[in-house]
Short mmCIF file of C-alpha atoms in Angstrom, two decimals:
data_model
loop_
_atom_site.label_atom_id
_atom_site.label_comp_id
_atom_site.label_asym_id
_atom_site.label_seq_id
_atom_site.Cartn_x
_atom_site.Cartn_y
_atom_site.Cartn_z
CA UNK A 1 45.18 -6.42 7.38
CA UNK A 2 47.61 -9.56 8.60
CA UNK A 3 50.86 -7.17 8.71
CA UNK A 4 48.47 -4.98 11.17
CA UNK A 5 47.33 -7.62 13.01
CA UNK A 6 50.52 -8.83 13.46
CA UNK A 7 51.66 -5.51 14.47
CA UNK A 8 48.45 -4.90 16.97
CA UNK A 9 49.30 -7.88 18.16
CA UNK A 10 53.17 -7.67 19.29
CA UNK A 11 51.94 -3.85 20.17
CA UNK A 12 49.68 -5.33 22.63
CA UNK A 13 52.08 -7.25 24.29
CA UNK A 14 54.86 -5.15 24.80
CA UNK A 15 52.41 -2.23 26.25
CA UNK A 16 51.25 -4.72 28.71
CA UNK A 17 54.37 -5.99 29.62
CA UNK A 18 55.96 -2.55 29.57
CA UNK A 19 53.48 -1.22 32.25
CA UNK A 20 52.45 -4.10 34.52
CA UNK A 21 56.52 -6.60 34.04
CA UNK A 22 56.25 -9.55 36.09
CA UNK A 23 52.46 -9.15 36.43
CA UNK A 24 51.67 -8.88 33.22
CA UNK A 25 53.87 -11.20 31.71
CA UNK A 26 51.67 -14.10 34.17
CA UNK A 27 48.80 -12.88 33.15
CA UNK A 28 49.47 -12.63 29.00
CA UNK A 29 50.76 -16.33 29.73
CA UNK A 30 47.34 -17.64 31.67
CA UNK A 31 45.73 -16.11 28.67
CA UNK A 32 47.95 -18.52 26.59
CA UNK A 33 47.19 -21.25 28.51
CA UNK A 34 43.59 -20.37 28.76
CA UNK A 35 43.45 -22.14 25.38
CA UNK A 36 43.81 -18.82 23.80
CA UNK A 37 46.26 -18.62 20.75
CA UNK A 38 48.25 -15.71 22.48
CA UNK A 39 51.92 -16.51 21.11
CA UNK A 40 54.18 -16.82 24.11
CA UNK A 41 57.06 -16.31 21.31
CA UNK A 42 56.32 -12.87 21.64
CA UNK A 43 55.61 -12.47 25.17
CA UNK A 44 58.99 -14.30 26.55
CA UNK A 45 61.16 -13.18 24.18
CA UNK A 46 60.42 -9.88 24.83
CA UNK A 47 60.59 -10.19 28.45
CA UNK A 48 64.07 -11.52 27.85
CA UNK A 49 64.88 -8.47 25.90
CA UNK A 50 63.36 -5.49 28.71
CA UNK A 51 66.32 -8.04 31.25
CA UNK A 52 68.58 -7.30 28.83
CA UNK A 53 68.34 -3.49 29.59
CA UNK A 54 68.33 -3.98 33.35
CA UNK A 55 64.66 -3.62 33.65
CA UNK A 56 63.92 -6.83 34.41
CA UNK A 57 65.43 -10.16 36.38
CA UNK A 58 65.63 -13.30 34.26
CA UNK A 59 64.59 -15.85 37.14
CA UNK A 60 62.03 -13.83 38.19
CA UNK A 61 60.77 -13.23 34.43
CA UNK A 62 60.40 -17.48 33.99
CA UNK A 63 59.28 -17.41 37.08
CA UNK A 64 56.43 -14.69 36.48
CA UNK A 65 55.74 -16.84 32.55
CA UNK A 66 55.32 -20.04 34.61
CA UNK A 67 52.54 -18.84 37.22
CA UNK A 68 50.59 -17.23 34.84
CA UNK A 69 50.80 -20.72 32.56
CA UNK A 70 48.69 -22.51 35.63
CA UNK A 71 46.82 -20.03 36.39
CA UNK A 72 45.48 -20.30 32.58
CA UNK A 73 46.17 -24.00 32.74
CA UNK A 74 43.68 -24.35 35.84
CA UNK A 75 40.54 -22.17 33.86
CA UNK A 76 41.35 -25.21 30.86
CA UNK A 77 41.14 -27.56 32.94
CA UNK A 78 38.63 -26.60 35.13
CA UNK A 79 36.25 -26.67 31.84
CA UNK A 80 37.59 -30.11 30.48
CA UNK A 81 36.73 -31.11 34.45
CA UNK A 82 33.01 -29.41 34.41
CA UNK A 83 32.17 -28.86 31.10
CA UNK A 84 33.73 -31.76 28.85
CA UNK A 85 34.75 -32.37 25.43
CA UNK A 86 30.53 -30.76 24.16
CA UNK A 87 31.88 -27.32 25.47
CA UNK A 88 34.83 -26.71 24.51
CA UNK A 89 33.91 -28.01 21.07
CA UNK A 90 31.01 -25.47 21.13
CA UNK A 91 32.74 -22.45 22.39
CA UNK A 92 36.26 -23.23 20.94
CA UNK A 93 36.38 -22.40 17.01
CA UNK A 94 35.39 -18.74 18.53
CA UNK A 95 39.34 -18.71 19.52
CA UNK A 96 40.52 -21.32 17.02
CA UNK A 97 40.21 -24.57 18.45
CA UNK A 98 39.64 -27.39 16.32
CA UNK A 99 38.09 -30.75 16.96
CA UNK A 100 41.72 -30.92 15.45
CA UNK A 101 42.99 -29.47 18.04
CA UNK A 102 41.38 -31.14 20.49
CA UNK A 103 41.87 -34.28 19.39
CA UNK A 104 45.72 -34.21 19.37
CA UNK A 105 45.64 -33.33 22.62
CA UNK A 106 43.64 -36.45 23.47
CA UNK A 107 45.99 -38.76 21.88
CA UNK A 108 48.97 -37.27 23.65
CA UNK A 109 47.35 -36.99 26.90
CA UNK A 110 45.75 -41.36 26.70
CA UNK A 111 48.87 -42.26 25.07
CA UNK A 112 51.44 -40.83 27.32
CA UNK A 113 49.61 -40.14 30.63
CA UNK A 114 50.46 -37.67 32.98
CA UNK A 115 53.66 -36.83 32.18
CA UNK A 116 51.83 -35.48 29.02
CA UNK A 117 51.10 -32.22 31.08
CA UNK A 118 55.37 -31.89 31.58
CA UNK A 119 56.00 -32.93 27.89
CA UNK A 120 53.47 -31.44 26.30
CA UNK A 121 54.50 -27.70 27.94
CA UNK A 122 57.44 -27.89 26.02
CA UNK A 123 55.52 -28.43 22.50
CA UNK A 124 54.47 -25.41 20.55
CA UNK A 125 50.29 -25.82 20.07
CA UNK A 126 50.07 -28.99 21.64
CA UNK A 127 50.93 -26.75 25.26
CA UNK A 128 48.16 -24.48 24.47
CA UNK A 129 45.72 -27.05 24.89
CA UNK A 130 46.96 -29.94 26.74
CA UNK A 131 45.71 -29.33 30.05
CA UNK A 132 42.09 -29.40 28.57
CA UNK A 133 41.91 -33.91 28.41
CA UNK A 134 43.55 -33.34 31.88
CA UNK A 135 40.57 -32.07 33.14
CA UNK A 136 38.30 -34.36 31.16
CA UNK A 137 39.84 -37.13 32.88
CA UNK A 138 40.09 -35.53 36.01
CA UNK A 139 43.85 -35.60 36.34
CA UNK A 140 45.29 -35.02 39.89
CA UNK A 141 44.60 -31.18 40.45
CA UNK A 142 48.40 -31.32 42.58
CA UNK A 143 50.14 -33.51 40.29
CA UNK A 144 48.48 -31.06 37.35
CA UNK A 145 49.91 -28.16 38.75
CA UNK A 146 53.32 -29.41 39.93
CA UNK A 147 53.93 -30.62 35.74
CA UNK A 148 52.84 -27.84 34.36
CA UNK A 149 54.72 -25.35 36.64
CA UNK A 150 57.98 -27.36 36.09
CA UNK A 151 57.37 -27.79 32.56
CA UNK A 152 56.44 -24.53 31.99
CA UNK A 153 59.09 -22.89 33.57
CA UNK A 154 61.77 -24.59 31.17
CA UNK A 155 59.91 -23.35 28.29
CA UNK A 156 59.52 -19.80 29.67
CA UNK A 157 62.94 -19.74 31.00
CA UNK A 158 63.94 -21.07 27.28
CA UNK A 159 62.19 -18.35 25.13
CA UNK A 160 63.14 -15.67 28.22
CA UNK A 161 66.76 -16.48 27.43
CA UNK A 162 66.81 -15.94 23.58
CA UNK A 163 65.44 -12.82 24.45
CA UNK A 164 67.93 -12.16 26.79
CA UNK A 165 71.15 -12.79 24.64
CA UNK A 166 69.18 -11.21 21.54
CA UNK A 167 68.93 -7.80 23.49
CA UNK A 168 72.70 -8.24 24.87
CA UNK A 169 73.92 -8.33 21.19
CA UNK A 170 71.21 -6.02 19.55
CA UNK A 171 73.93 -4.01 18.29
CA UNK A 172 75.27 -6.39 16.20
CA UNK A 173 72.57 -8.41 14.95
CA UNK A 174 70.33 -5.02 14.26
CA UNK A 175 72.47 -4.67 11.47
CA UNK A 176 71.66 -7.94 10.02
CA UNK A 177 68.23 -7.76 11.20
CA UNK A 178 67.72 -4.63 9.20
CA UNK A 179 69.14 -5.99 6.45
CA UNK A 180 66.11 -8.88 6.19
CA UNK A 181 63.68 -7.25 7.52
CA UNK A 182 61.49 -7.84 4.43
CA UNK A 183 62.02 -11.19 4.28
CA UNK A 184 61.51 -11.74 8.26
CA UNK A 185 57.88 -9.62 8.00
CA UNK A 186 57.21 -12.07 4.59
CA UNK A 187 57.95 -15.62 6.52
CA UNK A 188 56.42 -13.92 9.94
CA UNK A 189 53.15 -13.43 8.08
CA UNK A 190 53.16 -16.14 6.25
CA UNK A 191 53.49 -18.21 9.38
CA UNK A 192 51.02 -17.13 10.95
CA UNK A 193 48.52 -16.77 8.04
CA UNK A 194 49.52 -21.02 7.58
CA UNK A 195 48.64 -20.99 11.29
CA UNK A 196 44.85 -19.92 10.91
CA UNK A 197 43.92 -20.92 7.37
CA UNK A 198 45.15 -24.68 9.38
CA UNK A 199 43.12 -23.52 12.50
CA UNK A 200 39.65 -22.44 9.85
CA UNK A 201 40.35 -25.35 7.60
CA UNK A 202 40.06 -27.54 10.80
CA UNK A 203 36.82 -25.61 11.86
CA UNK A 204 35.33 -26.24 8.60
CA UNK A 205 36.09 -29.97 8.79
CA UNK A 206 34.87 -29.68 12.38
#
């Protein structure tokens, strides 16, 4: 069942980017940055793979991803500014956003201030939820936007670059991937299963 979900998720990402290209990258990264756990670790490396095939340009892929992050983060920021913590706690569970996730993002923001928005964009999990406490704190929107764009640009460029390099050496690396595809698939399934279990556990505790 989980394998089918992973395949469906990857298929959705690939279909959107293949059809819409840069706009698709921006759309998917906007969804991820709006506190919806759609993994950028799939979105950006596949975009980089298309760069290796000459279909896209690396810097444009990175910018499209960063712009999408800003757009999605604006939505999360607005929810935090206007709806506050009660709104996120009430509806976040439907997206597997637990009180623990919100607490973690709050602690990061309270401890390190505005720069957390930049640093948080370079950290898995934290990057998905960090825009919300910035909205609650009514952080300056222009600083929020600049930090979000710069941090997201680095993140998106790095993941796309990895996809580019994998694509350039796929004829060599593909042999090893096929040899260990069962193990790789099992590790991916385990990782996502642990991710879901962690969030469900925190939701139950909340």
